[in-house]
Amino acid sequence: MENIKSLYLKRIEKYSNLLKKQKKIINLISICRLITFLGACMFSMFIYSKSKNYYFTIISFLLWGVLFIVLATIHEKLNHNKNLVENIIEINHMGINRAEGKWKDFEDDGKEYVKEDHPFSGDLDIFGRGSLFQYINCTTTFMGRNKLKDTLENPKYNIGDILNRQEAIEELGNNIKWRQRFQGEGFIKENKDKEKRKIEGICEWCDERHDLYKKTIIKSLINLFSLCIISFIVLAFLFYGVYKYLALFSITISIIVLFYDNSNRNLLLNNVFIYKKYIQSYYKMINLIEKEKFNSFYMIQLKEKIIKSKEESASIAIKELIDITNSISDRANFFYMIFNILFLLDYRHMMNLEKWKDKWGVYLKDWLEVIGEFEALSAISILRFENPSWTMPEFEKESLYIKGKELGHPLLGEKAVKNNITIGEGHKILLITGSNMSGKSTFLRTIGINLLLSYIGAPVYSKEFKCSLMDIYTCMRISDNLEKNISSFYGELLRIRKLIEGINGGRPVFFLLDEIFKGTNSFDRHTGAKILINKLSKENSIGLVSTHDLELSNLESENYNVKNYHFEEHYKDNNIYFDYKIKKGVSTTRNALYLMRIAGIDVKEE
């Protein structure tokens, strides 16, 4: 991890130096813009004072104006590059925080995605503080964040898809330059709910149609009318007379035409202008995807969704939309009113937008989904880049099987204690016993979260890992729900029922059960657990069950599908120590009385 941290530090140093140079150039361009503006005013006044010639004065002012516009364009581009560099510096700081284990301070932890009734996400720390989502999430758009959530929450990929995703994640993991540029271009520092509403608004806008602005006759009349206005104005200047009244009459008609449907048109044009920031950001991201030459089949397929041909691609289409929105932004300009009367610009903007929607609108949602998919893959590929020693899992197709060598919990990093695990070779259920705090629950979560990583195409924290495709079900963190008036015991029953429904659905199942039926008396707990374990052992499922009930260990002699494993502790100098290593057989140690003594309770063993 130190090598990764060093690499991030080097990139911060590189881009910090670049940022200093950019700021100097931007300041220089700003000074040049000011000088150009002052020069335009002073030089034009000087020309007029000497020559008294309007034409020379106007030409001089226009030439200075062109120079000012060129400098303004350069300034805008430099500012964008500066913002991009600042974003990349921030991205590398986040990388250092991950390397130092400070990722739990990241603001976005996806806590709103926590669902108590989800088959596994709550028990495996997929969302919320200290979660997998908080660790890897580097998405910057609503689409990317939502796609990453869906991927972690519902990984319904077949083995072929997973292998293709592994290849894609491997490629992206090694391409830090492209990944960080892609992430940097997507930085829209805005509330994700607000962005979501904007995205929904853009997609709804693409589906809307306003037939008035699509009619050929309207377009012809607008062009003809504009030509008449300009002609009458020119003729009025040249010949005066009746042309003056025709010019005034045509201008009056133009104003009346602009008042027609004005409020609705203003709303539509203003909304499109509001979307401009998002559209520009998405254009940069789409452009990066189109320009990059990917090698993995999965990303090539994704890229093909945004490119039809050289002449027809998402970047070309979105650039057209940006050009239209840029012209709409001129509506805030004072001089726009004059040109709007002369050329009926509002109508032309509406006609251009309707033409764009007819040609490209149906594809926009798909393009946004491609951006989201690339962002989700980039987030997952962080695991590959920052953990080069992790392994890409293999898959068993013939039977239900899990085998891991030196398997650790990915969210614990270097602190994780690694264990070997095999399920499916001669036994389908591991019954884990052990005293309090010995590591049973963490071990169950270690297997569960690594299995999830396998199913999304990510590397796993293991030296070797092979597994089957199964639906994951857990029953671990169950507590009373006062709002729903549900006790912890009833909550357990609901989770067990969901597990049984999953098994009855016909798909293979992997389950993790931690201290099941702990909400009832010892006799019922033992009887219920025994019945459930025997049933699960006969189904198309494998899994682990942790328990304090040592009598359940007798199942190994009664049911060949059950195998006993345990964790244990040892005592030294009146202190308790755990090695968190799994061992075969039944636990023979207990620490409840010792822990009570630590709590200050004087306990005498009989």
mmCIF file of C-alpha atoms in Angstrom, residues 403-408 418-421 461-465:
data_model
loop_
_atom_site.group_PDB
_atom_site.id
_atom_site.type_symbol
_atom_site.label_atom_id
_atom_site.label_comp_id
_atom_site.label_asym_id
_atom_site.label_seq_id
_atom_site.Cartn_x
_atom_site.Cartn_y
_atom_site.Cartn_z
ATOM 1 C CA LYS A 403 -12.573 -22.377 -1.720
ATOM 2 C CA GLY A 404 -10.431 -19.516 -0.480
ATOM 3 C CA LYS A 405 -6.772 -19.454 0.458
ATOM 4 C CA GLU A 406 -5.578 -16.748 2.862
ATOM 5 C CA LEU A 407 -8.936 -15.029 2.705
ATOM 6 C CA GLY A 408 -9.215 -11.634 4.443
ATOM 7 C CA LYS A 418 -6.473 -14.359 6.852
ATOM 8 C CA ASN A 419 -8.045 -17.799 6.892
ATOM 9 C CA ASN A 420 -8.479 -20.713 4.526
ATOM 10 C CA ILE A 421 -11.973 -21.948 3.743
ATOM 11 C CA TYR A 461 -8.816 -10.269 -0.773
ATOM 12 C CA SER A 462 -7.360 -13.748 -1.113
ATOM 13 C CA LYS A 463 -4.377 -15.577 -2.509
ATOM 14 C CA GLU A 464 -6.670 -18.009 -4.332
ATOM 15 C CA PHE A 465 -10.435 -18.018 -4.635
#
